[in-house]
Amino acid sequence: MIEDYDFSIATIQAILVLICSAVLAHILSDVILPKALKQNKMSSFAVQSVVVVLLLAFCLSLIYIVFSDSVIRRKAYPEEADVDSLHFLWSRFYGNIPSAILICGTACGLRFYQEHNVIERNHAQLQQVHLEAQIKILQDQINPHLMFNVLNHIHILMQSNVQLASVLLVQFSDILRYQLYECNKEYVPLHLEIKYLKDLIAVEKTRWGNELEVKSKWNIEDGQLQIVPLLLVPLIENAFKHVSRLPNQKGFVHLSCEQINKQLNFRIENSYTEQYKIPSKSQGLGLENVKKRLTIQYPEKHQFNINKTDSDFTVTVTLDLK
């Protein structure tokens, strides 16, 4: 009977210890810690942690002292049977502090790991939203500029060459359709982007007529590879915008685009003479646009080079496609 009684007392004591430990550890790790992290008040949390640890140690000691007159205490600690209860309480309190620290520390460590993952995930989402906003701004810088240039040229041609204006308008409609319906995606198939670039070159070639020598070379092995849309457009715009034409000589724009395996090599070259360069406030913005997008969308997966001489201006881009 005594052994059964001792077992019941020990069971009750263990249950109370578990409940007390769980409640205080829950308050510290699931209530106080998340609040401190959100408000960035970790110094206050440190003070509160000390208070909770001491409170837990005291509660564990109190639970033990309540059952200290049982047979369990007399069997386990016969030399302490006659010790003053208050002195016994404090001795147990100091002895339980390491256990309280371990319990609270473990609970807070697990909770901090969870909260840290949530914070990191939220930070990554915010960063992604910010990058998408940046990319959208850079893309929006392309579309209006191209549209106004082409529409203005169509307006001019309508006064002198209606047939050519009609051809240019059809070519421009394909460009506009691509920009409206395909470019809202993060990635597009390479063959669609290449078709768009070819249409753009055709429009520019029509606009310039015999004033420029326009050559383009395309070699695409796998058109199903993915590329971010409108990435290379500013390079083409920049070449035609800043092309130089010497007196009694044609200017030129030469383009080559080659895809081998998962690498895309793009090169565009235009005639360039500092003496006949047209001053422009926006000069260089197209190149900066491409640089920023490459940094954001192809980090450590691209090469971007500019080579300027007395007679030509060359830009080369190498991309690792998806």
Tab-separated table of C-alpha atoms in Angstrom:
chain	number	residue	atom	x	y	z
A	1	MET	CA	0.000	0.000	0.000
A	2	ILE	CA	2.803	2.384	0.923
A	3	GLU	CA	4.533	1.696	-2.379
A	4	ASP	CA	1.291	2.399	-4.313
A	5	TYR	CA	0.856	5.612	-2.328
A	6	ASP	CA	4.413	6.664	-3.067
A	7	PHE	CA	3.894	5.961	-6.757
A	8	SER	CA	0.703	8.092	-6.838
A	9	ILE	CA	2.435	10.986	-5.094
A	10	ALA	CA	5.376	10.798	-7.481
A	11	THR	CA	3.022	10.700	-10.479
A	12	ILE	CA	1.077	13.757	-9.293
A	13	GLN	CA	4.321	15.582	-8.621
A	14	ALA	CA	5.633	14.792	-12.130
A	15	ILE	CA	2.364	15.912	-13.739
A	16	LEU	CA	2.418	19.211	-11.844
A	17	VAL	CA	6.043	19.781	-12.820
A	18	LEU	CA	5.218	19.155	-16.484
A	19	ILE	CA	2.171	21.444	-16.401
A	20	CYS	CA	4.035	24.246	-14.661
A	21	SER	CA	7.017	23.946	-16.998
A	22	ALA	CA	4.818	23.839	-20.110
A	23	VAL	CA	2.712	26.845	-19.085
A	24	LEU	CA	5.621	29.129	-18.186
A	25	ALA	CA	7.728	28.016	-21.159
A	26	HIS	CA	4.706	28.649	-23.437
A	27	ILE	CA	4.209	32.155	-22.034
A	28	LEU	CA	7.875	33.003	-22.518
A	29	SER	CA	8.385	31.444	-25.966
A	30	ASP	CA	4.976	31.868	-27.614
A	31	VAL	CA	3.779	35.156	-26.105
A	32	ILE	CA	6.678	37.246	-24.845
A	33	LEU	CA	9.317	36.294	-27.460
A	34	PRO	CA	7.240	36.936	-30.636
A	35	LYS	CA	6.092	40.263	-29.230
A	36	ALA	CA	9.675	41.264	-28.423
A	37	LEU	CA	10.830	40.298	-31.924
A	38	LYS	CA	8.088	42.310	-33.619
A	39	GLN	CA	8.720	45.373	-31.446
A	40	ASN	CA	12.511	44.902	-31.484
A	41	LYS	CA	12.695	44.997	-27.671
A	42	MET	CA	15.119	42.171	-26.966
A	43	SER	CA	16.588	43.916	-23.903
A	44	SER	CA	13.160	43.839	-22.257
A	45	PHE	CA	12.814	40.206	-23.274
A	46	ALA	CA	16.102	39.377	-21.511
A	47	VAL	CA	14.764	40.844	-18.257
A	48	GLN	CA	11.439	39.021	-18.669
A	49	SER	CA	13.290	35.783	-19.381
A	50	VAL	CA	15.177	36.042	-16.089
A	51	VAL	CA	11.895	36.648	-14.248
A	52	VAL	CA	10.201	33.642	-15.886
A	53	VAL	CA	13.205	31.375	-15.220
A	54	LEU	CA	13.242	32.357	-11.537
A	55	LEU	CA	9.471	31.923	-11.326
A	56	LEU	CA	9.698	28.462	-12.877
A	57	ALA	CA	12.498	27.463	-10.493
A	58	PHE	CA	10.424	28.681	-7.554
A	59	CYS	CA	7.318	26.819	-8.747
A	60	LEU	CA	9.273	23.591	-9.174
A	61	SER	CA	10.668	23.993	-5.658
A	62	LEU	CA	7.213	24.742	-4.252
A	63	ILE	CA	5.783	21.629	-5.906
A	64	TYR	CA	8.578	19.604	-4.416
A	65	ILE	CA	8.176	21.090	-0.897
A	66	VAL	CA	4.424	20.418	-0.938
A	67	PHE	CA	5.179	16.724	-1.312
A	68	SER	CA	8.257	16.788	0.893
A	69	ASP	CA	6.508	15.115	3.856
A	70	SER	CA	5.676	12.075	1.772
A	71	VAL	CA	7.325	8.727	2.017
A	72	ILE	CA	9.188	9.606	-1.205
A	73	ARG	CA	11.104	12.398	0.490
A	74	ARG	CA	11.861	10.318	3.572
A	75	LYS	CA	13.191	7.473	1.453
A	76	ALA	CA	15.142	9.628	-0.969
A	77	TYR	CA	16.426	12.262	1.463
A	78	PRO	CA	16.366	10.835	5.036
A	79	GLU	CA	19.030	13.314	6.162
A	80	GLU	CA	16.751	16.222	5.154
A	81	ALA	CA	13.660	15.002	6.952
A	82	ASP	CA	14.067	17.400	9.818
A	83	VAL	CA	15.454	20.329	7.840
A	84	ASP	CA	13.523	23.548	8.134
A	85	SER	CA	10.957	23.758	5.322
A	86	LEU	CA	11.914	27.326	4.296
A	87	HIS	CA	15.589	26.456	4.137
A	88	PHE	CA	14.732	23.340	2.174
A	89	LEU	CA	12.591	25.434	-0.246
A	90	TRP	CA	15.446	27.835	-0.991
A	91	SER	CA	17.995	25.067	-1.401
A	92	ARG	CA	15.710	23.369	-3.914
A	93	PHE	CA	15.068	26.760	-5.599
A	94	TYR	CA	18.774	27.299	-6.305
A	95	GLY	CA	19.114	23.699	-7.439
A	96	ASN	CA	16.206	24.052	-9.890
A	97	ILE	CA	17.513	27.189	-11.622
A	98	PRO	CA	19.653	25.230	-14.138
A	99	SER	CA	16.667	23.030	-14.974
A	100	ALA	CA	14.463	26.092	-15.448
A	101	ILE	CA	17.054	27.700	-17.723
A	102	LEU	CA	17.269	24.524	-19.798
A	103	ILE	CA	13.483	24.239	-20.153
A	104	CYS	CA	12.925	27.894	-21.061
A	105	GLY	CA	16.011	28.052	-23.250
A	106	THR	CA	14.948	25.030	-25.268
A	107	ALA	CA	11.411	26.364	-25.776
A	108	CYS	CA	12.669	29.836	-26.753
A	109	GLY	CA	15.301	28.374	-29.066
A	110	LEU	CA	12.711	26.375	-30.992
A	111	ARG	CA	10.356	29.338	-31.148
A	112	PHE	CA	13.099	31.737	-32.212
A	113	TYR	CA	14.038	29.357	-35.033
A	114	GLN	CA	10.417	29.340	-36.236
A	115	GLU	CA	10.091	33.128	-35.964
A	116	HIS	CA	13.404	33.613	-37.727
A	117	ASN	CA	12.201	31.473	-40.649
A	118	VAL	CA	8.994	33.515	-40.851
A	119	ILE	CA	10.947	36.785	-40.805
A	120	GLU	CA	13.341	35.506	-43.475
A	121	ARG	CA	10.445	34.337	-45.627
A	122	ASN	CA	8.647	37.692	-45.296
A	123	HIS	CA	11.877	39.526	-46.058
A	124	ALA	CA	12.413	37.403	-49.163
A	125	GLN	CA	8.845	38.105	-50.312
A	126	LEU	CA	9.269	41.848	-49.787
A	127	GLN	CA	12.563	41.760	-51.651
A	128	GLN	CA	10.941	39.873	-54.517
A	129	VAL	CA	8.095	42.411	-54.685
A	130	HIS	CA	10.647	45.220	-54.689
A	131	LEU	CA	12.633	43.608	-57.511
A	132	GLU	CA	9.473	43.005	-59.539
A	133	ALA	CA	8.539	46.668	-59.088
A	134	GLN	CA	12.000	47.710	-60.275
A	135	ILE	CA	11.752	45.457	-63.319
A	136	LYS	CA	8.280	46.823	-64.142
A	137	ILE	CA	9.620	50.380	-64.003
A	138	LEU	CA	12.498	49.466	-66.302
A	139	GLN	CA	10.148	47.745	-68.755
A	140	ASP	CA	7.784	50.719	-68.749
A	141	GLN	CA	10.693	52.930	-69.784
A	142	ILE	CA	10.973	50.876	-72.997
A	143	ASN	CA	7.407	50.673	-74.281
A	144	PRO	CA	6.369	54.358	-74.552
A	145	HIS	CA	9.659	55.380	-76.158
A	146	LEU	CA	9.383	52.743	-78.878
A	147	MET	CA	5.686	53.400	-79.494
A	148	PHE	CA	6.106	57.151	-79.894
A	149	ASN	CA	9.034	56.750	-82.280
A	150	VAL	CA	7.222	54.352	-84.579
A	151	LEU	CA	3.880	56.154	-84.488
A	152	ASN	CA	5.570	59.457	-85.253
A	153	HIS	CA	7.315	57.916	-88.254
A	154	ILE	CA	4.050	56.361	-89.496
A	155	HIS	CA	2.450	59.801	-89.250
A	156	ILE	CA	5.233	61.287	-91.385
A	157	LEU	CA	5.013	58.478	-93.958
A	158	MET	CA	1.246	58.945	-94.294
A	159	GLN	CA	1.988	62.285	-95.961
A	160	SER	CA	4.386	60.888	-98.536
A	161	ASN	CA	4.227	57.085	-98.843
A	162	VAL	CA	0.952	55.546	-97.768
A	163	GLN	CA	1.905	52.033	-98.867
A	164	LEU	CA	5.101	52.042	-96.814
A	165	ALA	CA	3.204	53.508	-93.858
A	166	SER	CA	0.722	50.624	-94.140
A	167	VAL	CA	3.527	48.037	-94.090
A	168	LEU	CA	5.114	49.724	-91.096
A	169	LEU	CA	1.768	49.817	-89.297
A	170	VAL	CA	1.293	46.039	-89.750
A	171	GLN	CA	4.794	45.374	-88.453
A	172	PHE	CA	4.183	47.652	-85.512
A	173	SER	CA	0.904	45.893	-84.656
A	174	ASP	CA	2.819	42.618	-84.191
A	175	ILE	CA	5.260	44.393	-81.864
A	176	LEU	CA	2.451	45.969	-79.867
A	177	ARG	CA	0.559	42.658	-79.616
A	178	TYR	CA	3.643	40.976	-78.152
A	179	GLN	CA	4.183	43.776	-75.635
A	180	LEU	CA	0.565	43.719	-74.507
A	181	TYR	CA	-0.069	39.976	-74.236
A	182	GLU	CA	3.276	38.266	-73.669
A	183	CYS	CA	5.468	40.637	-71.680
A	184	ASN	CA	3.460	40.495	-68.461
A	185	LYS	CA	5.096	37.158	-67.702
A	186	GLU	CA	8.337	36.732	-65.820
A	187	TYR	CA	9.803	34.581	-68.600
A	188	VAL	CA	8.822	33.995	-72.210
A	189	PRO	CA	9.936	31.353	-74.735
A	190	LEU	CA	13.064	32.419	-76.556
A	191	HIS	CA	11.478	31.985	-79.997
A	192	LEU	CA	8.788	34.581	-79.155
A	193	GLU	CA	11.364	37.097	-77.956
A	194	ILE	CA	13.499	36.507	-81.067
A	195	LYS	CA	10.478	37.022	-83.333
A	196	TYR	CA	9.783	40.275	-81.496
A	197	LEU	CA	13.388	41.436	-82.009
A	198	LYS	CA	13.231	40.505	-85.697
A	199	ASP	CA	10.008	42.519	-86.078
A	200	LEU	CA	11.670	45.435	-84.340
A	201	ILE	CA	14.667	45.265	-86.679
A	202	ALA	CA	12.297	45.105	-89.658
A	203	VAL	CA	10.459	48.204	-88.465
A	204	GLU	CA	13.702	50.115	-87.976
A	205	LYS	CA	14.980	48.962	-91.369
A	206	THR	CA	11.775	50.186	-92.989
A	207	ARG	CA	11.995	53.502	-91.178
A	208	TRP	CA	15.572	54.189	-92.220
A	209	GLY	CA	15.291	52.888	-95.775
A	210	ASN	CA	18.461	53.404	-97.798
A	211	GLU	CA	20.040	55.692	-95.233
A	212	LEU	CA	21.434	52.788	-93.198
A	213	GLU	CA	22.941	49.403	-93.887
A	214	VAL	CA	21.090	47.033	-91.579
A	215	LYS	CA	22.267	43.428	-91.273
A	216	SER	CA	21.117	40.797	-88.802
A	217	LYS	CA	22.184	37.209	-88.237
A	218	TRP	CA	20.156	34.754	-86.153
A	219	ASN	CA	21.118	31.254	-85.027
A	220	ILE	CA	18.724	29.755	-82.471
A	221	GLU	CA	18.979	26.039	-81.683
A	222	ASP	CA	16.252	25.708	-79.028
A	223	GLY	CA	13.485	28.291	-79.113
A	224	GLN	CA	11.745	26.763	-76.074
A	225	LEU	CA	14.361	28.046	-73.644
A	226	GLN	CA	13.126	30.820	-71.367
A	227	ILE	CA	14.274	34.457	-71.296
A	228	VAL	CA	12.973	37.566	-69.542
A	229	PRO	CA	10.994	39.704	-72.008
A	230	LEU	CA	12.178	42.989	-73.538
A	231	LEU	CA	15.650	42.645	-72.045
A	232	LEU	CA	17.599	43.346	-75.234
A	233	VAL	CA	15.245	45.909	-76.763
A	234	PRO	CA	17.078	48.977	-75.360
A	235	LEU	CA	20.277	47.826	-77.067
A	236	ILE	CA	18.561	47.805	-80.444
A	237	GLU	CA	16.881	51.149	-79.775
A	238	ASN	CA	20.179	52.621	-78.619
A	239	ALA	CA	22.012	51.454	-81.774
A	240	PHE	CA	19.484	53.026	-84.149
A	241	LYS	CA	19.074	56.149	-82.051
A	242	HIS	CA	22.780	56.988	-81.830
A	243	VAL	CA	23.983	55.628	-85.173
A	244	SER	CA	26.290	58.074	-86.978
A	245	ARG	CA	26.292	58.797	-90.704
A	246	LEU	CA	29.265	60.495	-92.252
A	247	PRO	CA	28.698	62.814	-95.216
A	248	ASN	CA	28.257	60.825	-98.421
A	249	GLN	CA	28.443	57.549	-96.454
A	250	LYS	CA	25.885	55.138	-95.110
A	251	GLY	CA	25.749	54.409	-91.453
A	252	PHE	CA	25.351	50.824	-90.376
A	253	VAL	CA	23.790	48.631	-87.704
A	254	HIS	CA	24.962	45.015	-87.576
A	255	LEU	CA	23.381	42.505	-85.212
A	256	SER	CA	24.107	38.871	-84.445
A	257	CYS	CA	22.237	36.642	-82.019
A	258	GLU	CA	23.382	33.066	-81.411
A	259	GLN	CA	22.116	30.471	-78.953
A	260	ILE	CA	24.245	27.417	-78.241
A	261	ASN	CA	23.159	24.941	-75.570
A	262	LYS	CA	21.749	27.203	-72.840
A	263	GLN	CA	23.858	30.252	-73.612
A	264	LEU	CA	22.717	33.234	-75.645
A	265	ASN	CA	25.316	35.485	-77.281
A	266	PHE	CA	23.971	38.835	-78.459
A	267	ARG	CA	26.081	41.432	-80.263
A	268	ILE	CA	25.037	44.714	-81.850
A	269	GLU	CA	27.334	47.208	-83.551
A	270	ASN	CA	26.567	50.620	-85.013
A	271	SER	CA	28.612	53.245	-86.795
A	272	TYR	CA	29.739	55.891	-84.359
A	273	THR	CA	31.532	59.187	-84.769
A	274	GLU	CA	31.922	61.621	-81.897
A	275	GLN	CA	31.895	64.566	-84.306
A	276	TYR	CA	28.433	63.736	-85.686
A	277	LYS	CA	26.912	62.454	-82.493
A	278	ILE	CA	23.482	63.884	-81.765
A	279	PRO	CA	23.345	65.348	-78.218
A	280	SER	CA	20.676	63.698	-76.090
A	281	LYS	CA	19.670	64.043	-72.439
A	282	SER	CA	18.675	60.373	-72.372
A	283	GLN	CA	21.936	59.132	-73.826
A	284	GLY	CA	23.131	56.058	-71.958
A	285	LEU	CA	19.812	55.396	-70.181
A	286	GLY	CA	19.086	52.382	-72.378
A	287	LEU	CA	22.414	50.778	-71.503
A	288	GLU	CA	21.905	51.489	-67.803
A	289	ASN	CA	18.450	49.951	-68.076
A	290	VAL	CA	19.930	46.724	-69.445
A	291	LYS	CA	22.704	46.676	-66.833
A	292	LYS	CA	20.213	47.005	-63.973
A	293	ARG	CA	17.936	44.296	-65.318
A	294	LEU	CA	20.836	41.922	-65.880
A	295	THR	CA	21.994	42.481	-62.304
A	296	ILE	CA	18.497	41.829	-60.940
A	297	GLN	CA	17.324	39.005	-63.191
A	298	TYR	CA	20.585	37.268	-64.132
A	299	PRO	CA	22.885	37.677	-61.131
A	300	GLU	CA	26.246	36.038	-61.828
A	301	LYS	CA	24.778	34.519	-64.998
A	302	HIS	CA	25.627	37.187	-67.527
A	303	GLN	CA	28.394	39.193	-69.155
A	304	PHE	CA	27.914	42.722	-70.446
A	305	ASN	CA	30.605	44.534	-72.428
A	306	ILE	CA	30.812	47.848	-74.277
A	307	ASN	CA	33.516	48.651	-76.803
A	308	LYS	CA	33.718	52.132	-78.328
A	309	THR	CA	36.190	53.158	-81.031
A	310	ASP	CA	36.491	56.187	-83.325
A	311	SER	CA	34.280	54.505	-85.924
A	312	ASP	CA	31.907	52.110	-84.172
A	313	PHE	CA	30.095	51.324	-80.941
A	314	THR	CA	29.646	47.671	-79.953
A	315	VAL	CA	27.668	46.051	-77.146
A	316	THR	CA	27.870	42.329	-76.373
A	317	VAL	CA	25.695	40.395	-73.933
A	318	THR	CA	26.091	36.762	-72.874
A	319	LEU	CA	23.268	35.100	-70.926
A	320	ASP	CA	22.763	31.725	-69.277
A	321	LEU	CA	19.184	30.839	-70.183
A	322	LYS	CA	16.755	28.678	-68.245
